[in-house]
Each structure stands twice: as C-alpha cells, then as structure tokens.
Short mmCIF file of N, CA and C in Angstrom, two decimals:
data_model
loop_
_atom_site.label_atom_id
_atom_site.label_comp_id
_atom_site.label_asym_id
_atom_site.label_seq_id
_atom_site.Cartn_x
_atom_site.Cartn_y
_atom_site.Cartn_z
N MET A 1 -19.39 29.96 7.24
CA MET A 1 -19.49 29.26 5.96
C MET A 1 -20.10 30.21 4.93
N ASN A 2 -19.54 30.22 3.72
CA ASN A 2 -20.02 31.11 2.66
C ASN A 2 -21.35 30.62 2.11
N THR A 3 -22.21 31.55 1.73
CA THR A 3 -23.43 31.20 1.03
C THR A 3 -23.03 30.84 -0.39
N ASN A 4 -23.50 29.70 -0.85
CA ASN A 4 -23.11 29.21 -2.17
C ASN A 4 -24.13 29.67 -3.20
N LEU A 5 -23.71 30.59 -4.06
CA LEU A 5 -24.59 31.12 -5.09
C LEU A 5 -24.73 30.17 -6.27
N CYS A 6 -23.90 29.14 -6.33
CA CYS A 6 -23.95 28.21 -7.46
C CYS A 6 -24.80 26.99 -7.15
N ALA A 7 -25.25 26.83 -5.93
CA ALA A 7 -26.04 25.64 -5.56
C ALA A 7 -27.43 25.73 -6.16
N SER A 8 -28.12 24.61 -6.11
CA SER A 8 -29.49 24.59 -6.62
C SER A 8 -30.38 25.48 -5.76
N PRO A 9 -31.50 25.95 -6.32
CA PRO A 9 -32.37 26.87 -5.58
C PRO A 9 -32.83 26.33 -4.23
N ASP A 10 -33.06 25.04 -4.14
CA ASP A 10 -33.54 24.49 -2.87
C ASP A 10 -32.39 24.11 -1.93
N GLY A 11 -31.15 24.22 -2.42
CA GLY A 11 -29.99 23.94 -1.58
C GLY A 11 -29.84 22.49 -1.18
N ARG A 12 -30.49 21.58 -1.89
CA ARG A 12 -30.47 20.17 -1.49
C ARG A 12 -29.71 19.28 -2.46
N ASP A 13 -28.66 19.79 -3.05
CA ASP A 13 -27.86 18.93 -3.93
C ASP A 13 -27.20 17.85 -3.08
N SER A 14 -27.26 16.64 -3.57
CA SER A 14 -26.62 15.53 -2.85
C SER A 14 -25.12 15.55 -3.10
N LEU A 15 -24.40 14.81 -2.31
CA LEU A 15 -22.96 14.69 -2.49
C LEU A 15 -22.65 14.24 -3.91
N GLY A 16 -23.36 13.22 -4.38
CA GLY A 16 -23.13 12.71 -5.72
C GLY A 16 -23.39 13.75 -6.79
N ALA A 17 -24.49 14.50 -6.64
CA ALA A 17 -24.82 15.54 -7.62
C ALA A 17 -23.75 16.63 -7.62
N LEU A 18 -23.30 17.06 -6.45
CA LEU A 18 -22.27 18.10 -6.39
C LEU A 18 -20.96 17.62 -6.98
N ILE A 19 -20.56 16.41 -6.66
CA ILE A 19 -19.32 15.88 -7.23
C ILE A 19 -19.44 15.79 -8.75
N GLY A 20 -20.59 15.34 -9.23
CA GLY A 20 -20.81 15.26 -10.68
C GLY A 20 -20.75 16.63 -11.34
N MET A 21 -21.35 17.64 -10.71
CA MET A 21 -21.33 18.99 -11.27
C MET A 21 -19.92 19.57 -11.27
N VAL A 22 -19.18 19.35 -10.18
CA VAL A 22 -17.80 19.83 -10.11
C VAL A 22 -16.97 19.16 -11.20
N ARG A 23 -17.11 17.85 -11.36
CA ARG A 23 -16.37 17.14 -12.40
C ARG A 23 -16.71 17.69 -13.78
N GLY A 24 -18.00 17.92 -14.03
CA GLY A 24 -18.42 18.45 -15.32
C GLY A 24 -17.80 19.81 -15.62
N GLU A 25 -17.76 20.68 -14.62
CA GLU A 25 -17.16 22.00 -14.81
C GLU A 25 -15.65 21.91 -15.01
N ILE A 26 -14.99 21.00 -14.30
CA ILE A 26 -13.55 20.82 -14.50
C ILE A 26 -13.29 20.31 -15.91
N VAL A 27 -14.08 19.34 -16.38
CA VAL A 27 -13.92 18.82 -17.74
C VAL A 27 -14.10 19.94 -18.76
N ARG A 28 -15.15 20.75 -18.60
CA ARG A 28 -15.39 21.85 -19.53
C ARG A 28 -14.22 22.85 -19.52
N ALA A 29 -13.72 23.17 -18.35
CA ALA A 29 -12.60 24.11 -18.25
C ALA A 29 -11.34 23.55 -18.91
N ILE A 30 -11.05 22.29 -18.67
CA ILE A 30 -9.86 21.67 -19.26
C ILE A 30 -10.00 21.59 -20.78
N GLU A 31 -11.19 21.22 -21.27
CA GLU A 31 -11.39 21.16 -22.72
C GLU A 31 -11.27 22.55 -23.35
N ALA A 32 -11.74 23.59 -22.67
CA ALA A 32 -11.59 24.96 -23.18
C ALA A 32 -10.11 25.33 -23.23
N ASP A 33 -9.36 24.96 -22.20
CA ASP A 33 -7.93 25.24 -22.18
C ASP A 33 -7.20 24.46 -23.28
N LEU A 34 -7.59 23.20 -23.50
CA LEU A 34 -6.99 22.40 -24.57
C LEU A 34 -7.21 23.08 -25.92
N ALA A 35 -8.44 23.54 -26.15
CA ALA A 35 -8.75 24.21 -27.41
C ALA A 35 -7.94 25.50 -27.55
N ALA A 36 -7.82 26.26 -26.47
CA ALA A 36 -7.06 27.52 -26.51
C ALA A 36 -5.59 27.27 -26.79
N LEU A 37 -5.08 26.13 -26.35
CA LEU A 37 -3.68 25.78 -26.58
C LEU A 37 -3.46 25.13 -27.95
N GLY A 38 -4.56 24.91 -28.68
CA GLY A 38 -4.45 24.29 -29.99
C GLY A 38 -4.28 22.79 -29.96
N ALA A 39 -4.54 22.18 -28.81
CA ALA A 39 -4.43 20.72 -28.69
C ALA A 39 -5.73 20.09 -29.18
N ASP A 40 -5.63 19.23 -30.15
CA ASP A 40 -6.80 18.56 -30.72
C ASP A 40 -7.12 17.33 -29.88
N LEU A 41 -7.56 17.57 -28.63
CA LEU A 41 -7.85 16.49 -27.70
C LEU A 41 -9.15 16.78 -26.97
N LYS A 42 -9.84 15.72 -26.62
CA LYS A 42 -10.97 15.80 -25.70
C LYS A 42 -10.45 15.43 -24.31
N PHE A 43 -11.27 15.66 -23.30
CA PHE A 43 -10.84 15.42 -21.93
C PHE A 43 -10.37 13.98 -21.72
N THR A 44 -11.10 13.01 -22.27
CA THR A 44 -10.73 11.60 -22.05
C THR A 44 -9.33 11.32 -22.59
N GLN A 45 -9.02 11.86 -23.75
CA GLN A 45 -7.68 11.66 -24.31
C GLN A 45 -6.62 12.36 -23.46
N PHE A 46 -6.93 13.55 -22.99
CA PHE A 46 -6.06 14.26 -22.07
C PHE A 46 -5.81 13.42 -20.82
N HIS A 47 -6.89 12.83 -20.30
CA HIS A 47 -6.79 12.01 -19.09
C HIS A 47 -5.90 10.79 -19.32
N VAL A 48 -6.01 10.17 -20.49
CA VAL A 48 -5.14 9.03 -20.83
C VAL A 48 -3.68 9.46 -20.84
N LEU A 49 -3.39 10.59 -21.49
CA LEU A 49 -2.01 11.09 -21.51
C LEU A 49 -1.51 11.39 -20.11
N LYS A 50 -2.37 12.01 -19.30
CA LYS A 50 -1.99 12.35 -17.93
C LYS A 50 -1.65 11.11 -17.12
N ARG A 51 -2.49 10.09 -17.22
CA ARG A 51 -2.23 8.85 -16.46
C ARG A 51 -0.94 8.19 -16.91
N LEU A 52 -0.70 8.13 -18.22
CA LEU A 52 0.54 7.53 -18.70
C LEU A 52 1.75 8.35 -18.27
N ALA A 53 1.63 9.67 -18.30
CA ALA A 53 2.74 10.53 -17.88
C ALA A 53 3.03 10.36 -16.39
N ASN A 54 1.98 10.22 -15.59
CA ASN A 54 2.17 10.13 -14.14
C ASN A 54 2.46 8.72 -13.64
N LEU A 55 1.91 7.71 -14.29
CA LEU A 55 2.05 6.33 -13.80
C LEU A 55 3.02 5.49 -14.62
N GLY A 56 3.38 5.95 -15.81
CA GLY A 56 4.28 5.19 -16.67
C GLY A 56 3.54 4.16 -17.51
N PRO A 57 4.30 3.41 -18.31
CA PRO A 57 3.68 2.42 -19.21
C PRO A 57 2.85 1.41 -18.44
N MET A 58 1.76 0.96 -19.08
CA MET A 58 0.88 -0.05 -18.49
C MET A 58 0.10 -0.73 -19.59
N THR A 59 -0.57 -1.81 -19.23
CA THR A 59 -1.40 -2.50 -20.21
C THR A 59 -2.66 -1.68 -20.48
N ALA A 60 -3.33 -2.01 -21.57
CA ALA A 60 -4.58 -1.32 -21.90
C ALA A 60 -5.62 -1.54 -20.81
N THR A 61 -5.65 -2.71 -20.23
CA THR A 61 -6.61 -3.01 -19.16
C THR A 61 -6.32 -2.15 -17.93
N GLU A 62 -5.05 -2.06 -17.55
CA GLU A 62 -4.69 -1.21 -16.41
C GLU A 62 -5.03 0.25 -16.68
N LEU A 63 -4.75 0.70 -17.89
CA LEU A 63 -5.03 2.08 -18.25
C LEU A 63 -6.53 2.35 -18.27
N ALA A 64 -7.30 1.41 -18.81
CA ALA A 64 -8.76 1.57 -18.82
C ALA A 64 -9.30 1.71 -17.41
N ARG A 65 -8.78 0.90 -16.50
CA ARG A 65 -9.19 0.99 -15.09
C ARG A 65 -8.78 2.34 -14.50
N ALA A 66 -7.59 2.81 -14.85
CA ALA A 66 -7.08 4.07 -14.29
C ALA A 66 -7.88 5.29 -14.76
N VAL A 67 -8.48 5.21 -15.94
CA VAL A 67 -9.26 6.34 -16.45
C VAL A 67 -10.75 6.04 -16.50
N ASP A 68 -11.14 4.90 -15.95
CA ASP A 68 -12.54 4.51 -15.82
C ASP A 68 -13.26 4.41 -17.17
N LEU A 69 -12.67 3.62 -18.08
CA LEU A 69 -13.28 3.35 -19.38
C LEU A 69 -13.44 1.85 -19.56
N ASP A 70 -14.43 1.46 -20.37
CA ASP A 70 -14.55 0.04 -20.72
C ASP A 70 -13.55 -0.28 -21.83
N GLY A 71 -13.38 -1.55 -22.11
CA GLY A 71 -12.37 -1.98 -23.08
C GLY A 71 -12.55 -1.38 -24.46
N GLY A 72 -13.79 -1.36 -24.96
CA GLY A 72 -14.04 -0.81 -26.30
C GLY A 72 -13.71 0.66 -26.39
N ALA A 73 -14.14 1.42 -25.39
CA ALA A 73 -13.86 2.86 -25.37
C ALA A 73 -12.35 3.10 -25.26
N MET A 74 -11.67 2.27 -24.46
CA MET A 74 -10.23 2.43 -24.31
C MET A 74 -9.53 2.19 -25.64
N THR A 75 -9.94 1.14 -26.36
CA THR A 75 -9.34 0.84 -27.66
C THR A 75 -9.50 2.02 -28.62
N ARG A 76 -10.68 2.62 -28.66
CA ARG A 76 -10.91 3.78 -29.54
C ARG A 76 -9.99 4.94 -29.17
N GLN A 77 -9.86 5.21 -27.86
CA GLN A 77 -8.99 6.30 -27.43
C GLN A 77 -7.53 6.01 -27.80
N LEU A 78 -7.10 4.78 -27.59
CA LEU A 78 -5.72 4.41 -27.91
C LEU A 78 -5.47 4.52 -29.41
N ASP A 79 -6.42 4.06 -30.22
CA ASP A 79 -6.27 4.16 -31.67
C ASP A 79 -6.10 5.62 -32.10
N GLN A 80 -6.93 6.51 -31.55
CA GLN A 80 -6.86 7.92 -31.91
C GLN A 80 -5.55 8.56 -31.46
N LEU A 81 -5.14 8.27 -30.24
CA LEU A 81 -3.90 8.85 -29.72
C LEU A 81 -2.67 8.28 -30.43
N GLU A 82 -2.73 7.01 -30.80
CA GLU A 82 -1.63 6.41 -31.55
C GLU A 82 -1.55 7.02 -32.95
N ALA A 83 -2.69 7.25 -33.58
CA ALA A 83 -2.71 7.87 -34.91
C ALA A 83 -2.13 9.29 -34.88
N LYS A 84 -2.30 9.97 -33.76
CA LYS A 84 -1.75 11.32 -33.60
C LYS A 84 -0.27 11.30 -33.22
N GLY A 85 0.25 10.11 -32.94
CA GLY A 85 1.67 9.97 -32.62
C GLY A 85 2.02 10.20 -31.17
N TYR A 86 1.02 10.17 -30.26
CA TYR A 86 1.26 10.48 -28.86
C TYR A 86 1.56 9.26 -28.00
N LEU A 87 1.20 8.07 -28.46
CA LEU A 87 1.52 6.86 -27.71
C LEU A 87 1.78 5.73 -28.67
N ARG A 88 2.33 4.65 -28.10
CA ARG A 88 2.58 3.44 -28.90
C ARG A 88 2.29 2.23 -28.05
N ARG A 89 1.97 1.16 -28.73
CA ARG A 89 1.75 -0.14 -28.08
C ARG A 89 3.01 -0.96 -28.29
N GLN A 90 3.58 -1.42 -27.19
CA GLN A 90 4.81 -2.20 -27.23
C GLN A 90 4.54 -3.59 -26.66
N PRO A 91 5.26 -4.61 -27.14
CA PRO A 91 5.09 -5.94 -26.53
C PRO A 91 5.43 -5.90 -25.04
N HIS A 92 4.64 -6.61 -24.25
CA HIS A 92 4.86 -6.68 -22.80
C HIS A 92 6.09 -7.55 -22.55
N GLU A 93 6.92 -7.15 -21.58
CA GLU A 93 8.16 -7.87 -21.31
C GLU A 93 7.91 -9.28 -20.76
N GLN A 94 6.90 -9.44 -19.87
CA GLN A 94 6.66 -10.72 -19.23
C GLN A 94 5.55 -11.54 -19.87
N ASP A 95 4.64 -10.91 -20.59
CA ASP A 95 3.49 -11.61 -21.15
C ASP A 95 3.39 -11.28 -22.63
N ARG A 96 3.82 -12.22 -23.47
CA ARG A 96 3.86 -11.91 -24.90
C ARG A 96 2.48 -11.77 -25.53
N ARG A 97 1.42 -12.14 -24.80
CA ARG A 97 0.05 -11.95 -25.30
C ARG A 97 -0.42 -10.52 -25.07
N ALA A 98 0.24 -9.79 -24.19
CA ALA A 98 -0.21 -8.45 -23.81
C ALA A 98 0.67 -7.37 -24.44
N LEU A 99 0.12 -6.17 -24.48
CA LEU A 99 0.86 -5.00 -24.95
C LEU A 99 0.95 -3.99 -23.82
N ARG A 100 2.04 -3.25 -23.81
CA ARG A 100 2.19 -2.14 -22.86
C ARG A 100 2.00 -0.85 -23.65
N ILE A 101 1.25 0.06 -23.04
CA ILE A 101 1.00 1.35 -23.67
C ILE A 101 1.97 2.35 -23.06
N GLU A 102 2.65 3.10 -23.92
CA GLU A 102 3.59 4.10 -23.42
C GLU A 102 3.51 5.35 -24.28
N LEU A 103 3.87 6.48 -23.67
CA LEU A 103 3.91 7.73 -24.40
C LEU A 103 5.11 7.77 -25.33
N THR A 104 4.94 8.38 -26.49
CA THR A 104 6.06 8.64 -27.38
C THR A 104 6.72 9.95 -26.93
N GLU A 105 7.82 10.30 -27.55
CA GLU A 105 8.44 11.59 -27.26
C GLU A 105 7.47 12.74 -27.52
N ALA A 106 6.69 12.61 -28.62
CA ALA A 106 5.69 13.65 -28.93
C ALA A 106 4.62 13.71 -27.85
N GLY A 107 4.23 12.55 -27.33
CA GLY A 107 3.24 12.51 -26.25
C GLY A 107 3.77 13.14 -24.98
N LEU A 108 5.02 12.84 -24.65
CA LEU A 108 5.64 13.45 -23.47
C LEU A 108 5.77 14.96 -23.63
N ALA A 109 6.17 15.40 -24.81
CA ALA A 109 6.30 16.83 -25.06
C ALA A 109 4.94 17.52 -24.95
N LEU A 110 3.91 16.89 -25.51
CA LEU A 110 2.56 17.46 -25.41
C LEU A 110 2.13 17.53 -23.96
N TRP A 111 2.37 16.46 -23.18
CA TRP A 111 1.98 16.47 -21.78
C TRP A 111 2.68 17.60 -21.03
N ARG A 112 3.96 17.77 -21.28
CA ARG A 112 4.69 18.87 -20.61
C ARG A 112 4.06 20.21 -20.95
N HIS A 113 3.63 20.36 -22.18
CA HIS A 113 2.98 21.60 -22.63
C HIS A 113 1.62 21.78 -21.96
N LEU A 114 0.87 20.70 -21.77
CA LEU A 114 -0.47 20.78 -21.21
C LEU A 114 -0.50 20.80 -19.69
N HIS A 115 0.54 20.28 -19.07
CA HIS A 115 0.56 20.12 -17.62
C HIS A 115 0.33 21.45 -16.89
N GLU A 116 1.02 22.50 -17.29
CA GLU A 116 0.87 23.79 -16.62
C GLU A 116 -0.55 24.31 -16.72
N SER A 117 -1.16 24.13 -17.87
CA SER A 117 -2.56 24.55 -18.06
C SER A 117 -3.48 23.76 -17.13
N ASN A 118 -3.22 22.48 -16.99
CA ASN A 118 -4.02 21.64 -16.10
C ASN A 118 -3.89 22.11 -14.65
N VAL A 119 -2.69 22.38 -14.22
CA VAL A 119 -2.46 22.88 -12.86
C VAL A 119 -3.18 24.21 -12.66
N ALA A 120 -3.10 25.10 -13.64
CA ALA A 120 -3.75 26.40 -13.53
C ALA A 120 -5.27 26.26 -13.44
N THR A 121 -5.84 25.33 -14.20
CA THR A 121 -7.29 25.10 -14.16
C THR A 121 -7.71 24.63 -12.77
N LEU A 122 -6.97 23.70 -12.21
CA LEU A 122 -7.31 23.19 -10.88
C LEU A 122 -7.08 24.24 -9.80
N GLU A 123 -6.10 25.10 -10.00
CA GLU A 123 -5.88 26.22 -9.08
C GLU A 123 -7.07 27.18 -9.11
N ARG A 124 -7.53 27.50 -10.32
CA ARG A 124 -8.69 28.39 -10.45
C ARG A 124 -9.91 27.80 -9.74
N ALA A 125 -10.07 26.49 -9.84
CA ALA A 125 -11.22 25.84 -9.22
C ALA A 125 -11.20 25.98 -7.70
N GLN A 126 -10.01 26.16 -7.13
CA GLN A 126 -9.87 26.22 -5.67
C GLN A 126 -9.50 27.61 -5.16
N LYS A 127 -9.60 28.61 -6.01
CA LYS A 127 -9.10 29.95 -5.64
C LYS A 127 -9.76 30.54 -4.41
N ASP A 128 -10.99 30.17 -4.12
CA ASP A 128 -11.69 30.73 -2.96
C ASP A 128 -11.45 29.92 -1.68
N LEU A 129 -10.60 28.90 -1.75
CA LEU A 129 -10.33 28.07 -0.58
C LEU A 129 -8.98 28.44 0.02
N SER A 130 -8.92 28.46 1.33
CA SER A 130 -7.64 28.67 2.01
C SER A 130 -6.80 27.40 1.87
N ALA A 131 -5.53 27.51 2.24
CA ALA A 131 -4.65 26.33 2.19
C ALA A 131 -5.21 25.22 3.08
N GLU A 132 -5.71 25.59 4.25
CA GLU A 132 -6.29 24.59 5.15
C GLU A 132 -7.53 23.95 4.54
N GLU A 133 -8.39 24.75 3.91
CA GLU A 133 -9.59 24.21 3.29
C GLU A 133 -9.26 23.29 2.12
N ARG A 134 -8.24 23.64 1.35
CA ARG A 134 -7.79 22.76 0.25
C ARG A 134 -7.34 21.41 0.80
N SER A 135 -6.56 21.47 1.85
CA SER A 135 -6.08 20.24 2.48
C SER A 135 -7.24 19.40 3.00
N GLN A 136 -8.19 20.05 3.65
CA GLN A 136 -9.36 19.35 4.17
C GLN A 136 -10.19 18.74 3.05
N LEU A 137 -10.40 19.49 1.97
CA LEU A 137 -11.17 18.99 0.84
C LEU A 137 -10.53 17.73 0.28
N LEU A 138 -9.22 17.76 0.06
CA LEU A 138 -8.52 16.57 -0.43
C LEU A 138 -8.67 15.41 0.54
N ASP A 139 -8.51 15.69 1.82
CA ASP A 139 -8.66 14.64 2.83
C ASP A 139 -10.06 14.04 2.79
N TYR A 140 -11.08 14.88 2.76
CA TYR A 140 -12.46 14.39 2.74
C TYR A 140 -12.73 13.53 1.50
N LEU A 141 -12.29 14.02 0.34
CA LEU A 141 -12.55 13.28 -0.89
C LEU A 141 -11.78 11.95 -0.91
N GLN A 142 -10.55 11.95 -0.42
CA GLN A 142 -9.77 10.71 -0.36
C GLN A 142 -10.43 9.70 0.58
N ARG A 143 -10.95 10.18 1.70
CA ARG A 143 -11.62 9.29 2.64
C ARG A 143 -12.90 8.71 2.05
N VAL A 144 -13.69 9.55 1.37
CA VAL A 144 -14.90 9.06 0.72
C VAL A 144 -14.54 8.02 -0.33
N LEU A 145 -13.51 8.30 -1.13
CA LEU A 145 -13.08 7.35 -2.17
C LEU A 145 -12.63 6.03 -1.56
N CYS A 146 -11.87 6.09 -0.47
CA CYS A 146 -11.40 4.86 0.18
C CYS A 146 -12.58 4.02 0.70
N VAL A 147 -13.56 4.67 1.28
CA VAL A 147 -14.72 3.93 1.78
C VAL A 147 -15.47 3.28 0.61
N LEU A 148 -15.65 4.03 -0.47
CA LEU A 148 -16.37 3.49 -1.62
C LEU A 148 -15.62 2.36 -2.30
N ARG A 149 -14.30 2.42 -2.28
CA ARG A 149 -13.49 1.34 -2.89
C ARG A 149 -13.39 0.11 -1.99
N ASP A 150 -13.60 0.29 -0.70
CA ASP A 150 -13.54 -0.84 0.23
C ASP A 150 -14.85 -1.62 0.13
N LYS A 151 -14.82 -2.73 -0.54
CA LYS A 151 -16.05 -3.50 -0.80
C LYS A 151 -16.39 -4.45 0.34
N ASN A 152 -15.61 -4.50 1.39
CA ASN A 152 -15.85 -5.45 2.50
C ASN A 152 -17.00 -5.01 3.37
#
C-alpha cells in the first residue's frame, strides 16, 4: 500500500472526511476546467446539465433529488440555466400541475463540449490506480452507498 502524502498529519481521516475532501477536490478541478473552457457555470449547474443529459427529462423534484438540492436551490439553478438557454420547462404529459425539465439544443451542445473535460478530470483523479483498483474503488463506494440508502 502506498504512503499517502495527502492525508492528515495524524493519518486518522475518517471515511466521511476523506470522501468530503475528494469531492471538494473534484468540484474544484471541474470548476477550473469549466472556467478554462469558457463555460460560465458553477459545479452545481454543471451537475444539473449532466444529470439531464444522462437521465433525460424529469420533474424539478426528481432533478433536485438527483443532484441533492432542496427545492429553493433547485429553482434558482433552473432559473439561471433557463436564462442562459440551456434548459426549458415543459408541461408534464401525465400531470398538468407539473413541469418536466429538459435540455435545449444549446444545453445538449454545451454538455457534449463539457463531457470530455469531465471524463479527463475524473481520469486524472484516478491516474495512480490500476484498472483493478479502479474497479474495486467503484465497487466499495457503490456498496457503501447502497448500505446508506437502505433505511431498513
């Protein structure tokens, strides 16, 4: 096992602290890449575009859950992205009280432009891991997530 030069001096970072630090560094790297690409987006807005690109149209509530935002924060993000022309709110097919959020052509084009940068950032984050270690890391994190989501 490699000695980790990035760990805290006492080497006692908890799982939660390490996951939080990794997330923070990934967010910083993605925001730096967004700025370098000239995209006027913060990570949360990028995350909204990514979820819509990968999962397709959904309600604001579903999208808020998918990106872990409360309703008010989601509304602000949607307003900003809609003003930039990247998404639109459409009437829901089955529930006329609800709206479906979908990417516009400009939003899809922007996502295609940003996707490669996102992949490259995540690749850089794992560059010191072998293929087997990458697979194990994903497996471990998925298992931890499943246990945490299982409320029984």
